[in-house]
Tab-separated table of C-alpha atoms in Angstrom:
chain	number	residue	atom	x	y	z
M	447	UNK	CA	1.225	0.546	-6.131
M	448	UNK	CA	-2.221	-0.705	-6.132
M	449	UNK	CA	-0.970	-3.198	-8.291
M	450	UNK	CA	0.255	-5.130	-4.966
M	451	UNK	CA	-2.616	-5.757	-3.501
M	452	UNK	CA	-4.143	-8.722	-5.797
M	453	UNK	CA	-0.665	-9.767	-5.713
M	454	UNK	CA	-0.359	-9.374	-1.427
M	455	UNK	CA	-4.139	-11.351	-1.898
M	456	UNK	CA	-2.753	-13.789	-3.731
M	457	UNK	CA	-0.151	-15.045	-1.362
M	458	UNK	CA	-0.038	-14.402	1.754
M	459	UNK	CA	2.079	-16.721	3.448
M	460	UNK	CA	5.284	-16.729	1.489
M	461	UNK	CA	5.294	-12.780	1.223
M	462	UNK	CA	4.606	-13.073	5.136
M	463	UNK	CA	7.444	-15.253	5.432
M	464	UNK	CA	9.911	-12.649	3.509
M	465	UNK	CA	8.835	-9.863	5.757
M	466	UNK	CA	9.588	-11.907	8.899
M	467	UNK	CA	12.551	-13.433	7.522
M	468	UNK	CA	13.722	-9.436	6.631
M	469	UNK	CA	12.586	-8.073	10.043
M	470	UNK	CA	13.922	-10.506	12.184
M	471	UNK	CA	17.820	-10.460	10.104
M	472	UNK	CA	17.760	-6.850	12.429
M	473	UNK	CA	19.415	-8.692	15.289
M	474	UNK	CA	22.293	-8.722	13.061
M	475	UNK	CA	22.535	-5.929	11.531
M	476	UNK	CA	24.542	-3.088	12.858
M	477	UNK	CA	21.900	-0.197	13.813
M	478	UNK	CA	20.050	-2.972	15.900
M	479	UNK	CA	23.922	-4.591	17.576
M	480	UNK	CA	25.122	-0.801	18.029
M	481	UNK	CA	22.801	0.247	20.724
M	482	UNK	CA	24.516	-1.986	22.899
M	483	UNK	CA	28.097	-0.518	22.305
M	484	UNK	CA	28.837	1.671	25.344
M	485	UNK	CA	27.008	-1.611	27.647
M	486	UNK	CA	29.504	-3.430	26.185
M	487	UNK	CA	32.579	-1.284	26.727
M	488	UNK	CA	31.327	-1.513	30.481
M	489	UNK	CA	31.361	-4.437	31.036
M	490	UNK	CA	34.663	-5.334	29.077
M	491	UNK	CA	36.539	-1.819	30.142
M	492	UNK	CA	36.591	-2.010	26.255
M	493	UNK	CA	37.656	1.711	24.477
M	494	UNK	CA	34.957	2.527	21.305
M	495	UNK	CA	38.231	1.895	19.158
M	496	UNK	CA	38.515	-2.314	20.536
M	497	UNK	CA	34.707	-2.851	20.061
M	498	UNK	CA	34.813	-1.427	16.215
M	499	UNK	CA	38.081	-3.490	15.758
M	500	UNK	CA	36.697	-6.575	17.442
M	501	UNK	CA	33.272	-6.038	15.453
M	502	UNK	CA	34.696	-5.479	12.042
M	503	UNK	CA	36.783	-8.633	12.428
M	504	UNK	CA	33.790	-10.598	13.212
M	505	UNK	CA	31.678	-8.911	10.945
M	506	UNK	CA	35.033	-10.226	7.978
M	507	UNK	CA	34.998	-13.588	8.716
M	508	UNK	CA	31.037	-13.783	8.902
M	509	UNK	CA	31.350	-13.218	5.281
M	510	UNK	CA	34.014	-15.490	4.376
M	511	UNK	CA	31.775	-17.973	6.243
M	512	UNK	CA	28.611	-16.948	4.070
M	513	UNK	CA	30.076	-17.621	0.905
M	514	UNK	CA	30.346	-21.370	1.972
M	515	UNK	CA	26.596	-21.846	3.542
M	516	UNK	CA	25.001	-19.654	1.241
M	517	UNK	CA	25.153	-22.211	-1.217
M	518	UNK	CA	23.168	-24.983	0.635
M	519	UNK	CA	20.289	-23.151	0.309
M	520	UNK	CA	20.608	-24.506	-3.514
M	521	UNK	CA	20.751	-28.192	-1.705
M	522	UNK	CA	18.873	-28.415	0.937
M	523	UNK	CA	14.794	-27.780	0.942
M	524	UNK	CA	13.827	-24.424	2.262
M	525	UNK	CA	12.083	-25.550	5.208
M	526	UNK	CA	15.160	-27.326	6.592
M	527	UNK	CA	17.667	-23.919	5.686
M	528	UNK	CA	14.769	-21.972	7.622
M	529	UNK	CA	14.342	-23.839	10.684
M	530	UNK	CA	18.601	-24.346	10.727
M	531	UNK	CA	18.670	-20.487	10.388
M	532	UNK	CA	16.328	-19.262	13.055
M	533	UNK	CA	17.402	-21.634	15.498
M	534	UNK	CA	21.599	-20.446	14.551
M	535	UNK	CA	20.613	-16.927	15.172
M	536	UNK	CA	18.021	-17.783	18.317
M	537	UNK	CA	21.653	-19.347	19.607
M	538	UNK	CA	23.320	-16.495	18.654
M	539	UNK	CA	21.506	-14.427	20.725
M	540	UNK	CA	21.426	-16.270	24.021
M	541	UNK	CA	25.070	-16.287	23.648
M	542	UNK	CA	25.315	-12.960	23.705
M	543	UNK	CA	23.194	-12.516	26.511
M	544	UNK	CA	25.549	-15.196	28.409
M	545	UNK	CA	29.254	-13.481	27.091
M	546	UNK	CA	31.751	-13.985	30.047
M	547	UNK	CA	34.470	-11.647	28.263
M	548	UNK	CA	35.499	-10.144	25.484
M	549	UNK	CA	36.706	-13.116	23.611
M	550	UNK	CA	33.745	-14.435	23.460
M	551	UNK	CA	31.926	-10.755	22.356
M	552	UNK	CA	34.304	-11.912	18.908
M	553	UNK	CA	32.337	-15.355	18.528
M	554	UNK	CA	29.004	-13.494	19.267
M	555	UNK	CA	29.585	-10.860	17.045
M	556	UNK	CA	30.554	-13.092	14.453
M	557	UNK	CA	27.355	-15.661	14.574
M	558	UNK	CA	25.585	-12.591	14.881
M	559	UNK	CA	26.566	-11.056	12.019
M	560	UNK	CA	26.441	-14.938	9.504
M	561	UNK	CA	22.708	-15.638	10.611
M	562	UNK	CA	21.265	-12.105	11.063
M	563	UNK	CA	22.467	-9.812	8.921
M	564	UNK	CA	24.105	-12.943	6.631
M	565	UNK	CA	22.022	-16.050	6.454
M	566	UNK	CA	18.601	-14.956	7.387
M	567	UNK	CA	18.742	-11.814	4.619
M	568	UNK	CA	19.607	-14.049	2.430
M	569	UNK	CA	17.277	-16.771	2.619
M	570	UNK	CA	14.413	-14.468	2.331
M	571	UNK	CA	15.887	-12.987	-0.670
M	572	UNK	CA	16.363	-16.033	-2.754
M	573	UNK	CA	12.944	-17.853	-1.301
M	574	UNK	CA	10.891	-15.026	-3.388
M	575	UNK	CA	13.778	-15.188	-6.390
M	576	UNK	CA	13.225	-18.223	-6.844
M	577	UNK	CA	9.354	-18.821	-6.495
M	578	UNK	CA	8.496	-15.926	-8.651
M	579	UNK	CA	9.279	-15.026	-12.220
M	580	UNK	CA	7.133	-12.414	-13.352
M	581	UNK	CA	6.138	-10.831	-9.972
M	582	UNK	CA	9.794	-11.311	-8.919
M	583	UNK	CA	10.149	-7.463	-8.234
M	584	UNK	CA	6.873	-7.073	-6.401
M	585	UNK	CA	8.276	-10.063	-4.428
M	586	UNK	CA	11.603	-8.689	-3.747
M	587	UNK	CA	10.163	-4.984	-2.778
M	588	UNK	CA	7.054	-6.507	-0.166
M	589	UNK	CA	9.954	-9.184	1.758
M	590	UNK	CA	12.597	-6.010	2.069
M	591	UNK	CA	10.035	-3.918	4.080
M	592	UNK	CA	11.112	-5.980	7.090
M	593	UNK	CA	14.013	-4.086	7.127
M	594	UNK	CA	12.525	-0.331	7.674
M	595	UNK	CA	9.605	-1.919	9.688
M	596	UNK	CA	12.693	-3.271	12.092
M	597	UNK	CA	14.717	0.035	11.873
M	598	UNK	CA	11.783	1.720	13.103
M	599	UNK	CA	10.880	-0.385	15.678
M	600	UNK	CA	13.652	-2.614	16.819
M	601	UNK	CA	15.452	0.859	18.223
M	602	UNK	CA	13.002	1.497	21.016
M	603	UNK	CA	12.484	-2.063	21.625
M	604	UNK	CA	15.738	-2.954	22.495
M	605	UNK	CA	16.278	0.626	24.538
M	606	UNK	CA	13.067	-0.258	26.707
M	607	UNK	CA	14.545	-3.985	27.814
M	608	UNK	CA	18.016	-3.160	28.459
M	609	UNK	CA	16.369	-0.228	30.355
M	610	UNK	CA	13.646	-3.230	32.329
M	611	UNK	CA	16.127	-6.440	32.022
M	612	UNK	CA	19.455	-5.161	31.318
M	613	UNK	CA	21.811	-5.564	27.847
M	614	UNK	CA	22.034	-9.165	29.000
M	615	UNK	CA	18.281	-9.977	29.875
M	616	UNK	CA	17.433	-8.750	26.693
M	617	UNK	CA	19.730	-10.655	24.439
M	618	UNK	CA	18.324	-13.858	26.428
M	619	UNK	CA	14.602	-12.347	26.301
M	620	UNK	CA	15.545	-12.663	22.259
M	621	UNK	CA	16.773	-15.649	22.001
M	622	UNK	CA	13.812	-17.026	23.527
M	623	UNK	CA	11.653	-15.482	21.470
M	624	UNK	CA	13.326	-16.596	18.671
M	625	UNK	CA	13.437	-20.432	19.635
M	626	UNK	CA	9.813	-20.454	20.791
M	627	UNK	CA	7.773	-18.095	18.405
M	628	UNK	CA	9.831	-17.180	15.224
M	629	UNK	CA	11.030	-20.020	14.120
M	630	UNK	CA	7.695	-22.618	14.493
M	631	UNK	CA	5.826	-19.817	12.640
M	632	UNK	CA	8.014	-18.870	9.602
M	633	UNK	CA	8.024	-23.447	9.333
M	634	UNK	CA	3.626	-22.635	9.611
M	635	UNK	CA	3.803	-19.949	6.965
M	636	UNK	CA	5.918	-21.725	4.642
M	637	UNK	CA	3.534	-25.122	5.017
M	638	UNK	CA	0.563	-23.094	3.874
M	639	UNK	CA	2.479	-21.587	0.896
M	640	UNK	CA	1.723	-24.320	-1.006
M	641	UNK	CA	-1.723	-23.184	-0.979
M	642	UNK	CA	-1.156	-20.186	-1.741
M	643	UNK	CA	0.879	-20.667	-4.984
M	644	UNK	CA	-1.061	-18.001	-8.110
M	645	UNK	CA	-0.684	-15.270	-9.376
M	646	UNK	CA	2.985	-14.671	-10.511
M	647	UNK	CA	4.076	-17.695	-8.340
M	648	UNK	CA	6.092	-21.445	-10.194
M	649	UNK	CA	5.386	-24.059	-7.998
M	650	UNK	CA	9.241	-24.885	-6.851
M	651	UNK	CA	8.006	-27.577	-4.597
M	652	UNK	CA	10.701	-27.939	-1.181
M	653	UNK	CA	12.771	-24.866	-2.624
M	654	UNK	CA	15.750	-26.581	-3.512
M	655	UNK	CA	15.857	-26.557	-7.351
M	656	UNK	CA	17.050	-29.547	-9.343
M	657	UNK	CA	17.956	-29.061	-12.584
M	658	UNK	CA	17.416	-25.382	-13.734
M	659	UNK	CA	17.758	-23.519	-17.253
M	660	UNK	CA	20.204	-24.812	-19.618
M	661	UNK	CA	21.277	-20.592	-19.416
M	662	UNK	CA	21.807	-20.677	-16.166
M	663	UNK	CA	25.142	-19.787	-14.792
M	664	UNK	CA	26.827	-22.242	-12.148
M	665	UNK	CA	28.533	-20.201	-9.560
M	666	UNK	CA	32.371	-21.204	-11.071
M	667	UNK	CA	30.932	-19.757	-14.649
M	668	UNK	CA	29.807	-16.405	-12.578
M	669	UNK	CA	33.261	-16.284	-10.805
M	670	UNK	CA	35.522	-16.152	-13.724
M	671	UNK	CA	32.819	-13.588	-15.425
M	672	UNK	CA	35.144	-10.293	-15.833
M	673	UNK	CA	31.138	-8.587	-16.054
M	674	UNK	CA	29.765	-9.246	-12.632
M	675	UNK	CA	32.258	-8.135	-10.735
M	676	UNK	CA	31.935	-4.772	-12.230
M	677	UNK	CA	28.809	-4.261	-11.620
M	678	UNK	CA	29.613	-5.640	-7.948
M	679	UNK	CA	32.152	-2.668	-7.572
M	680	UNK	CA	29.115	-0.262	-8.616
M	681	UNK	CA	26.181	-1.834	-6.337
M	682	UNK	CA	28.862	-2.231	-2.952
M	683	UNK	CA	28.691	1.159	-2.899
M	684	UNK	CA	25.731	1.639	-0.580
M	685	UNK	CA	26.834	-0.702	1.577
M	686	UNK	CA	30.386	0.644	1.988
M	687	UNK	CA	29.053	4.427	2.073
M	688	UNK	CA	25.806	4.054	4.115
M	689	UNK	CA	27.146	1.978	6.960
M	690	UNK	CA	30.532	4.173	7.277
M	691	UNK	CA	28.529	7.405	7.764
M	692	UNK	CA	25.963	5.009	10.114
M	693	UNK	CA	28.668	4.039	12.219
M	694	UNK	CA	30.339	7.743	12.842
M	695	UNK	CA	27.262	9.384	13.269
M	696	UNK	CA	27.899	10.374	16.571
M	697	UNK	CA	31.051	12.209	14.989
M	698	UNK	CA	28.807	13.670	12.155
M	699	UNK	CA	26.418	14.903	14.262
M	700	UNK	CA	29.037	16.772	16.006
M	701	UNK	CA	30.836	17.982	12.936
M	702	UNK	CA	27.446	19.465	11.767
M	703	UNK	CA	26.670	20.749	14.749
M	704	UNK	CA	23.451	18.858	15.266
M	705	UNK	CA	22.017	16.868	18.536
M	706	UNK	CA	22.022	13.472	18.230
M	707	UNK	CA	18.239	12.796	19.131
M	708	UNK	CA	17.933	14.877	16.009
M	709	UNK	CA	19.769	12.707	13.848
M	710	UNK	CA	18.111	9.500	15.402
M	711	UNK	CA	14.369	11.262	14.628
M	712	UNK	CA	15.942	11.549	10.703
M	713	UNK	CA	16.006	7.776	10.566
M	714	UNK	CA	12.007	7.551	10.573
M	715	UNK	CA	12.126	9.489	6.868
M	716	UNK	CA	15.004	6.870	6.319
M	717	UNK	CA	13.386	4.171	6.895
M	718	UNK	CA	10.055	5.692	5.005
M	719	UNK	CA	12.140	6.531	1.804
M	720	UNK	CA	13.442	2.762	2.160
M	721	UNK	CA	9.719	1.581	1.958
M	722	UNK	CA	8.533	3.780	-1.159
M	723	UNK	CA	11.846	2.852	-2.458
M	724	UNK	CA	11.830	-0.898	-2.440
M	725	UNK	CA	8.412	-1.017	-3.400
M	726	UNK	CA	8.402	1.851	-6.715
M	727	UNK	CA	11.579	-0.831	-7.887
M	728	UNK	CA	10.261	-3.417	-7.829
M	729	UNK	CA	6.923	-2.615	-10.110
M	730	UNK	CA	9.706	-0.777	-12.383
M	731	UNK	CA	11.781	-3.891	-11.746
M	732	UNK	CA	8.229	-6.058	-12.678
M	733	UNK	CA	7.730	-3.784	-15.647
M	734	UNK	CA	11.498	-3.010	-17.526
M	735	UNK	CA	13.303	-6.015	-15.672
M	736	UNK	CA	16.269	-5.219	-13.558
M	737	UNK	CA	18.738	-4.371	-15.749
M	738	UNK	CA	17.563	-1.628	-17.487
M	739	UNK	CA	16.360	0.371	-13.907
M	740	UNK	CA	20.139	-0.713	-12.294
M	741	UNK	CA	22.102	2.769	-13.699
M	742	UNK	CA	19.634	4.952	-11.635
M	743	UNK	CA	18.848	3.596	-8.649
M	744	UNK	CA	23.042	4.613	-6.813
M	745	UNK	CA	21.762	8.866	-7.726
M	746	UNK	CA	19.821	9.805	-5.156
M	747	UNK	CA	22.789	8.295	-2.890
M	748	UNK	CA	25.095	10.374	-4.627
M	749	UNK	CA	23.225	13.620	-3.879
M	750	UNK	CA	22.843	12.751	-0.441
M	751	UNK	CA	26.637	12.684	0.251
M	752	UNK	CA	26.638	16.028	-2.184
M	753	UNK	CA	24.757	17.263	0.444
M	754	UNK	CA	26.315	16.380	3.546
M	755	UNK	CA	29.378	17.878	2.244
M	756	UNK	CA	27.967	21.062	1.328
M	757	UNK	CA	25.191	22.187	4.101
M	758	UNK	CA	25.562	22.450	7.696
M	759	UNK	CA	21.962	23.001	8.657
M	760	UNK	CA	19.617	20.875	10.484
M	761	UNK	CA	17.562	19.939	7.692
M	762	UNK	CA	20.204	18.486	5.807
M	763	UNK	CA	20.163	15.494	7.654
M	764	UNK	CA	17.079	14.739	6.941
M	765	UNK	CA	17.164	15.538	3.384
M	766	UNK	CA	20.522	13.399	3.396
M	767	UNK	CA	19.299	10.350	4.846
M	768	UNK	CA	15.420	10.558	3.284
M	769	UNK	CA	17.722	10.101	-0.323
M	770	UNK	CA	20.169	7.505	1.237
M	771	UNK	CA	16.594	5.968	1.443
M	772	UNK	CA	16.114	6.039	-1.710
M	773	UNK	CA	18.620	3.463	-3.250
M	774	UNK	CA	18.572	1.873	0.068
M	775	UNK	CA	15.431	0.476	-0.469
M	776	UNK	CA	15.951	0.207	-4.594
M	777	UNK	CA	19.292	-1.251	-3.926
M	778	UNK	CA	17.445	-4.416	-1.867
M	779	UNK	CA	14.807	-4.957	-4.623
M	780	UNK	CA	17.494	-4.705	-7.083
M	781	UNK	CA	19.958	-7.043	-5.592
M	782	UNK	CA	16.911	-9.899	-4.957
M	783	UNK	CA	16.612	-9.990	-8.862
M	784	UNK	CA	18.815	-8.658	-10.494
M	785	UNK	CA	21.200	-11.918	-10.255
M	786	UNK	CA	18.200	-13.804	-11.125
M	787	UNK	CA	17.231	-12.523	-14.473
M	788	UNK	CA	20.571	-12.369	-15.410
M	789	UNK	CA	22.256	-15.984	-14.067
M	790	UNK	CA	18.644	-17.802	-13.581
M	791	UNK	CA	17.697	-19.728	-10.534
M	792	UNK	CA	19.287	-23.429	-10.675
M	793	UNK	CA	22.505	-21.697	-8.691
M	794	UNK	CA	21.279	-18.553	-7.418
M	795	UNK	CA	21.320	-19.495	-3.570
M	796	UNK	CA	25.594	-20.110	-4.232
M	797	UNK	CA	25.195	-16.779	-6.630
M	798	UNK	CA	23.598	-14.563	-3.970
M	799	UNK	CA	25.924	-16.183	-1.309
M	800	UNK	CA	29.064	-14.296	-2.682
M	801	UNK	CA	27.152	-11.237	-3.340
M	802	UNK	CA	26.008	-11.208	0.357
M	803	UNK	CA	29.338	-12.010	1.271
M	804	UNK	CA	30.584	-9.465	-0.742
M	805	UNK	CA	28.552	-6.644	1.060
M	806	UNK	CA	28.950	-7.941	4.495
M	807	UNK	CA	33.052	-7.347	3.751
M	808	UNK	CA	32.178	-4.187	2.729
M	809	UNK	CA	29.877	-3.475	5.848
M	810	UNK	CA	33.339	-4.341	7.444
M	811	UNK	CA	35.665	-2.363	5.712
M	812	UNK	CA	33.318	0.937	5.952
M	813	UNK	CA	34.357	2.249	9.989
M	814	UNK	CA	38.073	1.151	9.764
M	815	UNK	CA	38.133	3.866	6.471
M	816	UNK	CA	36.020	6.293	7.642
M	817	UNK	CA	37.812	6.271	11.170
M	818	UNK	CA	41.478	6.720	9.699
M	819	UNK	CA	39.925	9.476	7.254
M	820	UNK	CA	38.621	11.305	10.502
M	821	UNK	CA	41.315	10.330	13.024
M	822	UNK	CA	43.865	12.156	9.677
M	823	UNK	CA	42.074	15.269	9.713
M	824	UNK	CA	39.962	14.612	7.004
M	825	UNK	CA	36.640	16.314	7.632
M	826	UNK	CA	33.071	15.046	6.677
M	827	UNK	CA	33.418	17.484	3.463
M	828	UNK	CA	35.834	15.835	1.545
M	829	UNK	CA	34.140	12.672	2.565
M	830	UNK	CA	30.667	13.387	1.190
M	831	UNK	CA	31.901	14.574	-1.680
M	832	UNK	CA	34.652	11.244	-2.178
M	833	UNK	CA	31.509	9.187	-1.698
M	834	UNK	CA	29.889	11.548	-3.948
M	835	UNK	CA	32.291	10.728	-6.486
M	836	UNK	CA	32.238	7.114	-5.807
M	837	UNK	CA	28.280	6.719	-6.238
M	838	UNK	CA	28.084	8.925	-8.939
M	839	UNK	CA	30.876	7.058	-11.323
M	840	UNK	CA	28.728	3.910	-10.362
M	841	UNK	CA	26.117	4.929	-11.566
M	842	UNK	CA	27.144	5.907	-14.387
M	843	UNK	CA	29.651	2.794	-15.274
M	844	UNK	CA	26.065	0.542	-14.517
M	845	UNK	CA	24.830	2.846	-17.779
M	846	UNK	CA	27.895	1.588	-19.620
M	847	UNK	CA	27.240	-2.001	-18.568
M	848	UNK	CA	23.461	-2.291	-19.170
M	849	UNK	CA	24.149	-2.888	-22.884
M	850	UNK	CA	26.509	-6.237	-21.955
M	851	UNK	CA	23.655	-7.397	-19.057
M	852	UNK	CA	20.885	-7.084	-21.718
M	853	UNK	CA	23.095	-8.879	-24.461
M	854	UNK	CA	24.036	-11.952	-21.595
M	855	UNK	CA	20.389	-12.145	-20.705
M	856	UNK	CA	19.388	-12.543	-24.483
M	857	UNK	CA	21.845	-15.311	-25.395
M	858	UNK	CA	20.725	-17.243	-22.235
């Protein structure tokens, strides 16, 4: 971990830019939006199922839209793309604070999911992967630290502001802060970052890629590559499993006999192991490459699901979330580094846009599918075993695919 200190010292502004992008993507993440579910049900006379259906539909459409908007980062200067995304997220928060009906709430969900979970996270990962080569793993893992920090900090902020200002006032304040605070700060960090370039940074002025290397693959080539979809089937496991379990965490707590406050407190452990998992994986990626590390990262998630399936003791919650956090952190680092390693950076925005869209679609499908299983009388023991089987099987498949990925890199 000490190897991170000189790297941070050499690139403080650009790394801070990445951390802030992932941090403020929290406003479009499920863990944050779900905090306001009760207020929306009361305001618009909606059931749990109504809010879930609206949310899943909006998430699905946002994922499809992301495939188009994500590729624009390949053609537009980074500062323009950053400004547009920050202002769009600000507008999404303001819209959420002003929604007069359930129909407008659906539009608000769509804009929050697209700009927060989608574009702002996409922006951070593409920018890090493009700028850094030899230290790409460290850069991506450091930028991803914003995710667990947001998970640890923003829920409390939201609860306090809802109590003080109401849910509408809270969202209006979020929008104002993003507009007058985050957007100018991000642009300032980008301007200063040009003076930081060093210690693994490459000269990608403006960050809109122009030519690329002969081995770089276009999006059309990638979508014709069966290897890409085989790997993505495996890498969608964490997004699908954790979103499904997190969305139904109240039902999980009731089934296990855990208090909801205890389960919520265990998310601090999730944030901690997510950070450690991401930073540790970053060091391994820089040393061995993302492809060689890939098969191992799903094993903690498989163990977490097996724990959920097998035990009811309250400490089970801490163990389950701690193990899941390791995979979540490692996955963010690997997703940021892997595709640049395999397909190059010339079309990285378009490729990561597709990847991010697939992740969003997985998060849209999980709550409904797990809810359908629970409604059908299938308990968390069976669900946990099924999820453990998916994660373990995906890890085994990645082990088989690793040789093909390495050949692809060597041939580029």
